[in-house]
Amino acid sequence: MSENETLAWRIAGREVYRRSHKKADGRMLHLYGEQPHTSPLQSESADPIAQGGELRHHPLRQEWNVYAAHRQNRTFKPAASDDPLAPTRPCGPETEIPFEDFELAIFENKFAAFHPSASNAAALEGIATEPAKGACDVVVYAPEAEGNLHSIGQDRRRVLIAALLDRYEALFAQGCEYVMPFENRGDEVGVTLHHPHGQIYGFNRVPEVQKRAADALAGGYDLAAEIRTAMPDYGIGERGGIAAFVPRFARFPYEVWLAPMERRAGPWDCTDEELEGLAYWLGEITRRYDALFEQPAATMMAFHAAPKTGSDNYHFTVQFYPLLRAKGRVKYLASVEQHSGVFTVDVMPETAAEHLRAVKNGQV
């Protein structure tokens, strides 16, 4: 069963449509675009789907980690002819998206670490455990097998942001306490599918890193003041009220944050102008990394927004962590970083900002 409806968000005066389809295996697929999606359904698989893993609490680090053994069998660097994120062509192989074409697609991950129906967890003496309830979505930026957040263009990035806003609302309503859209890009990060895509995790509790950030902001830390202080020496630019800058306290070489100049709890609080600026910078920072490193740059990007219940003084950011420190040189997170949490940063933040500013401006 499928349906079309207009989303509540209009970016730059443009409406984005959603078509929702329940796949044969029971997972939901949502197709987003500036035009209603009307392609006929193609064949699709009804294979059984794992219902998530379990959470175990680390008594010394005071954090919850997820265990999902079924993910060992997830798709690993398939041939182009077996791309599971491609559209399903008539008489072609079945993919995750059983339609001939689409603009942008979001579906429930077949190999989800978190699942709303997760129900099993081991009973371990002295260790707290519980089912890994939550949600895991895959976000497919385009039907083409090659591309990135820059190459898909500003129009598609607007659709992406509208789709993320829609999923924030849906996952919060589903019971998730924290929602984090993110992207892993590049072999160095461990990417196993090179079709341009991101993911969304919905957590049943606020992760420890995000909880500490929320506590710092609620305790009075003023990120808007920090941005004003950092610009222009650490700034890459500003558009539509969204600043792109290298934090003076960056942990990764060439780390970049995007943030509204004025405090916003999440993208749902942003003005149309700010959302337009956010869409621009998602592509432009991707382009600048590729130009700076002269190769598709391995990066870890994530949206950091307020939890479902809100947080006093919360200031939304999008954070890019590159895995390169120079052309052809990987920034490895080795023993000290992994065991102590103390990062050794090889490039000074002020130098990183200077290098990224020097990359010639791209086209929207």
Short mmCIF file of C-alpha atoms in Angstrom, two decimals:
data_model
loop_
_atom_site.label_atom_id
_atom_site.label_comp_id
_atom_site.label_asym_id
_atom_site.label_seq_id
_atom_site.Cartn_x
_atom_site.Cartn_y
_atom_site.Cartn_z
CA MET A 1 0.00 0.00 0.00
CA SER A 2 1.36 3.42 -0.96
CA GLU A 3 0.21 6.98 -0.55
CA ASN A 4 1.31 10.52 -1.43
CA GLU A 5 1.04 13.49 0.87
CA THR A 6 2.60 16.95 1.09
CA LEU A 7 5.12 17.43 3.84
CA ALA A 8 4.61 20.22 6.34
CA TRP A 9 8.02 21.71 5.49
CA ARG A 10 8.52 24.01 2.55
CA ILE A 11 12.11 25.02 1.88
CA ALA A 12 12.66 28.09 -0.29
CA GLY A 13 8.95 28.02 -1.13
CA ARG A 14 9.08 24.48 -2.52
CA GLU A 15 6.92 21.61 -1.34
CA VAL A 16 8.38 18.13 -0.87
CA TYR A 17 6.19 15.05 -1.24
CA ARG A 18 6.42 11.70 0.51
CA ARG A 19 5.20 8.35 -0.79
CA SER A 20 5.18 5.66 1.91
CA HIS A 21 5.24 1.98 0.99
CA LYS A 22 5.20 -1.10 3.24
CA LYS A 23 7.65 -3.54 1.72
CA ALA A 24 6.83 -7.22 1.31
CA ASP A 25 9.06 -8.06 4.30
CA GLY A 26 7.19 -5.58 6.53
CA ARG A 27 9.71 -2.72 6.54
CA MET A 28 8.66 0.81 5.62
CA LEU A 29 10.07 2.69 2.64
CA HIS A 30 9.52 6.42 2.13
CA LEU A 31 10.17 8.14 -1.20
CA TYR A 32 10.68 11.92 -1.14
CA GLY A 33 10.74 14.39 -3.97
CA GLU A 34 9.66 17.73 -5.35
CA GLN A 35 7.20 15.83 -7.55
CA PRO A 36 4.71 13.17 -6.37
CA HIS A 37 6.14 9.70 -6.94
CA THR A 38 3.95 7.59 -9.23
CA SER A 39 6.21 4.81 -10.56
CA PRO A 40 4.63 1.34 -10.47
CA LEU A 41 5.81 -1.22 -7.94
CA GLN A 42 8.37 -3.78 -9.14
CA SER A 43 9.12 -7.19 -7.61
CA GLU A 44 10.45 -7.29 -4.05
CA SER A 45 11.74 -9.83 -1.55
CA ALA A 46 9.84 -11.05 1.50
CA ASP A 47 12.83 -12.56 3.35
CA PRO A 48 12.59 -12.53 7.17
CA ILE A 49 14.24 -9.57 8.91
CA ALA A 50 16.20 -9.55 12.17
CA GLN A 51 14.51 -7.58 14.97
CA GLY A 52 17.53 -5.73 16.39
CA GLY A 53 20.16 -6.62 18.97
CA GLU A 54 20.69 -6.05 22.68
CA LEU A 55 22.24 -3.36 24.90
CA ARG A 56 24.83 -4.05 27.59
CA HIS A 57 26.04 -1.50 30.12
CA HIS A 58 29.80 -0.99 30.54
CA PRO A 59 30.29 -0.63 34.31
CA LEU A 60 33.60 1.29 34.12
CA ARG A 61 32.94 3.59 31.17
CA GLN A 62 29.33 4.11 32.28
CA GLU A 63 27.94 3.74 28.76
CA TRP A 64 25.54 1.49 26.89
CA ASN A 65 26.78 -0.41 23.82
CA VAL A 66 24.74 -2.34 21.27
CA TYR A 67 25.42 -5.95 20.27
CA ALA A 68 23.95 -7.09 16.94
CA ALA A 69 25.53 -10.30 15.71
CA HIS A 70 23.28 -10.46 12.63
CA ARG A 71 25.10 -7.43 11.21
CA GLN A 72 28.10 -9.67 10.49
CA ASN A 73 26.18 -10.84 7.40
CA ARG A 74 25.31 -7.39 6.02
CA THR A 75 26.07 -6.53 2.40
CA PHE A 76 29.80 -6.07 1.83
CA LYS A 77 31.09 -4.16 -1.23
CA PRO A 78 28.75 -5.69 -3.82
CA ALA A 79 29.37 -5.58 -7.55
CA ALA A 80 27.73 -2.68 -9.40
CA SER A 81 25.17 -5.09 -10.84
CA ASP A 82 24.12 -6.08 -7.30
CA ASP A 83 23.83 -2.58 -5.83
CA PRO A 84 21.04 -2.92 -3.22
CA LEU A 85 20.46 0.86 -3.11
CA ALA A 86 19.76 1.20 -6.83
CA PRO A 87 16.21 1.35 -8.21
CA THR A 88 14.67 -2.00 -9.17
CA ARG A 89 14.46 -2.10 -12.97
CA PRO A 90 11.82 -4.14 -14.81
CA CYS A 91 13.11 -7.71 -15.13
CA GLY A 92 16.23 -6.66 -13.19
CA PRO A 93 17.55 -7.85 -9.82
CA GLU A 94 15.50 -7.02 -6.74
CA THR A 95 16.88 -4.15 -4.66
CA GLU A 96 15.87 -2.37 -1.47
CA ILE A 97 13.86 0.15 -3.52
CA PRO A 98 11.26 -1.71 -5.62
CA PHE A 99 10.56 1.13 -8.03
CA GLU A 100 12.09 2.10 -11.37
CA ASP A 101 13.13 5.54 -10.25
CA PHE A 102 13.07 7.92 -7.28
CA GLU A 103 14.50 11.22 -6.10
CA LEU A 104 15.45 10.34 -2.51
CA ALA A 105 14.58 7.25 -0.48
CA ILE A 106 14.58 6.34 3.23
CA PHE A 107 13.88 2.81 4.41
CA GLU A 108 14.24 0.73 7.56
CA ASN A 109 17.64 -0.96 7.63
CA LYS A 110 17.56 -4.68 6.87
CA PHE A 111 20.49 -5.16 9.26
CA ALA A 112 19.32 -2.88 12.05
CA ALA A 113 21.21 -2.67 15.33
CA PHE A 114 18.12 -1.04 16.90
CA HIS A 115 14.54 -2.06 16.19
CA PRO A 116 11.20 -0.99 17.73
CA SER A 117 10.26 -4.66 18.22
CA ALA A 118 13.55 -5.80 19.80
CA SER A 119 12.64 -8.08 22.68
CA ASN A 120 15.62 -10.26 23.62
CA ALA A 121 18.63 -9.64 25.88
CA ALA A 122 20.92 -12.02 27.71
CA ALA A 123 20.64 -12.31 31.50
CA LEU A 124 24.17 -11.64 32.78
CA GLU A 125 24.99 -11.54 36.47
CA GLY A 126 26.33 -8.10 37.44
CA ILE A 127 25.79 -6.60 33.97
CA ALA A 128 22.71 -4.57 33.05
CA THR A 129 21.19 -5.62 29.72
CA GLU A 130 18.06 -4.80 27.75
CA PRO A 131 16.64 -5.20 24.22
CA ALA A 132 18.06 -2.69 21.72
CA LYS A 133 14.86 -0.84 21.01
CA GLY A 134 15.01 2.08 18.60
CA ALA A 135 15.23 2.56 14.86
CA CYS A 136 17.76 2.41 12.03
CA ASP A 137 17.04 4.04 8.67
CA VAL A 138 19.06 4.10 5.45
CA VAL A 139 18.93 7.39 3.51
CA VAL A 140 19.64 7.04 -0.23
CA TYR A 141 20.48 10.43 -1.72
CA ALA A 142 19.89 9.57 -5.38
CA PRO A 143 19.26 6.65 -7.76
CA GLU A 144 22.73 7.04 -9.33
CA ALA A 145 25.44 4.73 -7.98
CA GLU A 146 28.06 7.50 -7.82
CA GLY A 147 27.93 10.92 -6.22
CA ASN A 148 28.08 12.74 -2.91
CA LEU A 149 26.41 15.52 -0.95
CA HIS A 150 27.93 18.12 -3.25
CA SER A 151 27.28 16.46 -6.61
CA ILE A 152 23.58 15.80 -5.93
CA GLY A 153 22.99 19.59 -6.02
CA GLN A 154 21.14 22.13 -3.91
CA ASP A 155 17.65 21.05 -5.00
CA ARG A 156 18.24 17.47 -3.83
CA ARG A 157 19.85 18.67 -0.61
CA ARG A 158 16.65 20.63 0.12
CA VAL A 159 14.68 17.41 -0.36
CA LEU A 160 17.13 15.65 1.97
CA ILE A 161 16.62 18.21 4.74
CA ALA A 162 12.83 18.04 4.37
CA ALA A 163 13.04 14.24 4.58
CA LEU A 164 15.21 14.41 7.70
CA LEU A 165 12.74 16.79 9.34
CA ASP A 166 9.97 14.33 8.54
CA ARG A 167 11.94 11.44 10.07
CA TYR A 168 12.83 13.43 13.20
CA GLU A 169 9.10 13.97 13.79
CA ALA A 170 8.20 10.34 13.05
CA LEU A 171 10.95 8.77 15.17
CA PHE A 172 10.30 11.05 18.14
CA ALA A 173 6.61 10.11 17.88
CA GLN A 174 7.62 6.44 17.73
CA GLY A 175 9.30 6.80 21.13
CA CYS A 176 12.95 7.43 20.28
CA GLU A 177 14.60 9.74 22.81
CA TYR A 178 17.44 10.82 20.55
CA VAL A 179 17.61 10.92 16.74
CA MET A 180 20.90 11.24 14.86
CA PRO A 181 21.18 11.46 11.05
CA PHE A 182 24.73 10.72 9.94
CA GLU A 183 26.94 9.76 7.03
CA ASN A 184 29.98 7.50 6.81
CA ARG A 185 32.00 8.14 3.66
CA GLY A 186 35.09 6.36 2.37
CA ASP A 187 36.90 3.05 2.75
CA GLU A 188 38.96 4.49 5.60
CA VAL A 189 35.75 4.80 7.65
CA GLY A 190 34.74 1.21 6.84
CA VAL A 191 32.03 1.94 4.28
CA THR A 192 30.79 -1.25 2.62
CA LEU A 193 28.30 0.34 0.17
CA HIS A 194 29.58 3.14 -2.04
CA HIS A 195 26.20 4.20 -3.44
CA PRO A 196 25.79 7.75 -1.99
CA HIS A 197 23.79 7.37 1.21
CA GLY A 198 23.56 8.21 4.88
CA GLN A 199 21.73 6.72 7.86
CA ILE A 200 19.53 7.71 10.78
CA TYR A 201 19.68 6.09 14.22
CA GLY A 202 16.87 6.51 16.70
CA PHE A 203 18.02 5.73 20.27
CA ASN A 204 15.80 4.78 23.18
CA ARG A 205 18.03 6.85 25.50
CA VAL A 206 20.30 9.85 24.89
CA PRO A 207 23.84 8.58 24.11
CA GLU A 208 26.50 9.55 26.64
CA VAL A 209 28.38 11.96 24.35
CA GLN A 210 25.21 13.82 23.45
CA LYS A 211 24.10 13.83 27.10
CA ARG A 212 27.35 15.50 28.16
CA ALA A 213 26.93 18.13 25.44
CA ALA A 214 23.34 18.80 26.49
CA ASP A 215 24.44 19.12 30.12
CA ALA A 216 27.19 21.61 29.18
CA LEU A 217 24.76 23.74 27.19
CA ALA A 218 22.11 23.57 29.91
CA GLY A 219 24.80 24.57 32.38
CA GLY A 220 25.40 27.83 30.55
CA TYR A 221 27.91 27.14 27.76
CA ASP A 222 27.18 29.68 25.00
CA LEU A 223 27.98 28.19 21.60
CA ALA A 224 26.63 31.27 19.80
CA ALA A 225 29.21 33.38 21.64
CA GLU A 226 31.94 30.88 20.72
CA ILE A 227 30.96 31.08 17.05
CA ARG A 228 31.11 34.89 17.12
CA THR A 229 34.56 34.72 18.74
CA ALA A 230 35.83 32.09 16.30
CA MET A 231 34.70 33.96 13.18
CA PRO A 232 36.50 35.08 11.05
CA ASP A 233 39.88 33.57 12.06
CA TYR A 234 38.46 30.04 12.33
CA GLY A 235 35.53 30.60 10.02
CA ILE A 236 35.13 29.16 6.54
CA GLY A 237 32.07 31.24 5.74
CA GLU A 238 28.47 32.10 6.55
CA ARG A 239 25.35 31.73 4.43
CA GLY A 240 21.72 32.18 5.38
CA GLY A 241 22.60 32.51 9.05
CA ILE A 242 24.55 29.22 9.10
CA ALA A 243 28.23 29.43 10.01
CA ALA A 244 30.82 26.92 8.78
CA PHE A 245 33.87 26.95 11.04
CA VAL A 246 36.70 24.91 12.50
CA PRO A 247 36.18 24.64 16.27
CA ARG A 248 39.08 26.07 18.25
CA PHE A 249 38.84 22.83 20.28
CA ALA A 250 38.65 20.46 17.27
CA ARG A 251 39.72 16.85 17.92
CA PHE A 252 40.20 15.85 14.28
CA PRO A 253 42.50 17.53 11.73
CA TYR A 254 40.24 19.66 9.49
CA GLU A 255 37.16 19.07 11.65
CA VAL A 256 34.31 21.42 10.61
CA TRP A 257 31.06 22.36 12.31
CA LEU A 258 27.96 23.90 10.76
CA ALA A 259 25.72 25.81 13.16
CA PRO A 260 23.09 28.55 13.15
CA MET A 261 24.54 31.88 14.27
CA GLU A 262 21.53 32.15 16.59
CA ARG A 263 20.71 29.28 18.92
CA ARG A 264 18.34 26.66 17.51
CA ALA A 265 17.45 23.38 19.23
CA GLY A 266 17.40 21.43 15.97
CA PRO A 267 16.78 21.82 12.25
CA TRP A 268 13.05 21.90 13.03
CA ASP A 269 13.62 25.30 14.70
CA CYS A 270 15.56 26.78 11.77
CA THR A 271 14.15 29.40 9.42
CA ASP A 272 13.80 28.68 5.71
CA GLU A 273 16.85 30.85 5.11
CA GLU A 274 18.87 28.84 7.63
CA LEU A 275 17.75 25.54 6.11
CA GLU A 276 18.80 26.85 2.70
CA GLY A 277 22.19 27.77 4.16
CA LEU A 278 22.49 24.37 5.83
CA ALA A 279 21.76 22.62 2.53
CA TYR A 280 24.44 24.71 0.83
CA TRP A 281 27.13 23.96 3.40
CA LEU A 282 26.45 20.20 3.47
CA GLY A 283 27.51 20.15 -0.16
CA GLU A 284 30.20 22.82 0.00
CA ILE A 285 32.14 21.28 2.90
CA THR A 286 32.07 17.92 1.11
CA ARG A 287 33.42 19.60 -2.03
CA ARG A 288 36.14 21.46 -0.14
CA TYR A 289 37.38 18.31 1.56
CA ASP A 290 37.64 16.53 -1.79
CA ALA A 291 39.49 19.48 -3.31
CA LEU A 292 41.81 19.91 -0.33
CA PHE A 293 42.80 16.24 -0.17
CA GLU A 294 42.62 15.74 -3.98
CA GLN A 295 40.53 12.59 -3.53
CA PRO A 296 37.09 11.58 -2.27
CA ALA A 297 37.61 12.45 1.37
CA ALA A 298 36.78 9.93 4.07
CA THR A 299 34.54 11.68 6.59
CA MET A 300 32.14 10.97 9.44
CA MET A 301 29.33 13.54 9.55
CA ALA A 302 26.42 13.72 12.00
CA PHE A 303 23.57 16.02 13.03
CA HIS A 304 23.67 16.92 16.75
CA ALA A 305 20.22 18.20 17.76
CA ALA A 306 18.31 18.36 21.03
CA PRO A 307 16.74 15.18 22.45
CA LYS A 308 13.02 14.52 22.27
CA THR A 309 12.37 16.03 25.70
CA GLY A 310 14.38 19.13 24.85
CA SER A 311 17.34 20.67 26.64
CA ASP A 312 17.81 24.18 27.98
CA ASN A 313 20.04 26.38 25.81
CA TYR A 314 20.65 23.55 23.29
CA HIS A 315 22.44 24.69 20.12
CA PHE A 316 22.12 22.50 17.02
CA THR A 317 25.26 21.61 15.03
CA VAL A 318 26.30 19.40 12.13
CA GLN A 319 29.79 18.04 12.75
CA PHE A 320 32.23 16.73 10.12
CA TYR A 321 35.13 14.53 11.30
CA PRO A 322 37.56 13.83 8.42
CA LEU A 323 39.72 10.70 8.56
CA LEU A 324 42.54 12.34 6.58
CA ARG A 325 45.22 14.70 7.91
CA ALA A 326 46.80 15.33 4.48
CA LYS A 327 46.55 13.95 0.96
CA GLY A 328 46.94 10.18 1.20
CA ARG A 329 47.54 10.30 4.97
CA VAL A 330 44.97 8.74 7.27
CA LYS A 331 44.33 10.02 10.79
CA TYR A 332 44.25 6.76 12.72
CA LEU A 333 42.59 6.60 16.10
CA ALA A 334 45.24 4.50 17.78
CA SER A 335 45.95 3.36 21.35
CA VAL A 336 46.03 6.68 23.20
CA GLU A 337 42.84 8.00 21.58
CA GLN A 338 40.96 4.74 21.98
CA HIS A 339 42.04 3.93 25.54
CA SER A 340 42.13 7.38 27.12
CA GLY A 341 39.84 9.52 24.98
CA VAL A 342 42.68 12.06 24.66
CA PHE A 343 43.08 12.96 20.99
CA THR A 344 46.39 13.96 19.41
CA VAL A 345 45.59 16.53 16.71
CA ASP A 346 48.19 16.85 13.94
CA VAL A 347 46.88 20.06 12.35
CA MET A 348 46.23 23.23 14.34
CA PRO A 349 42.60 24.40 14.03
CA GLU A 350 43.67 27.84 12.80
CA THR A 351 45.78 26.22 10.06
CA ALA A 352 42.91 23.95 9.06
CA ALA A 353 40.55 26.93 8.76
CA GLU A 354 43.08 28.80 6.61
CA HIS A 355 43.53 25.83 4.27
CA LEU A 356 39.78 25.26 3.89
CA ARG A 357 39.14 28.96 3.23
CA ALA A 358 41.80 28.87 0.52
CA VAL A 359 39.85 26.25 -1.47
CA LYS A 360 38.15 28.21 -4.26
CA ASN A 361 34.42 28.71 -3.77
CA GLY A 362 32.25 26.21 -5.61
CA GLN A 363 28.93 26.61 -7.34
CA VAL A 364 25.65 25.97 -5.52
#
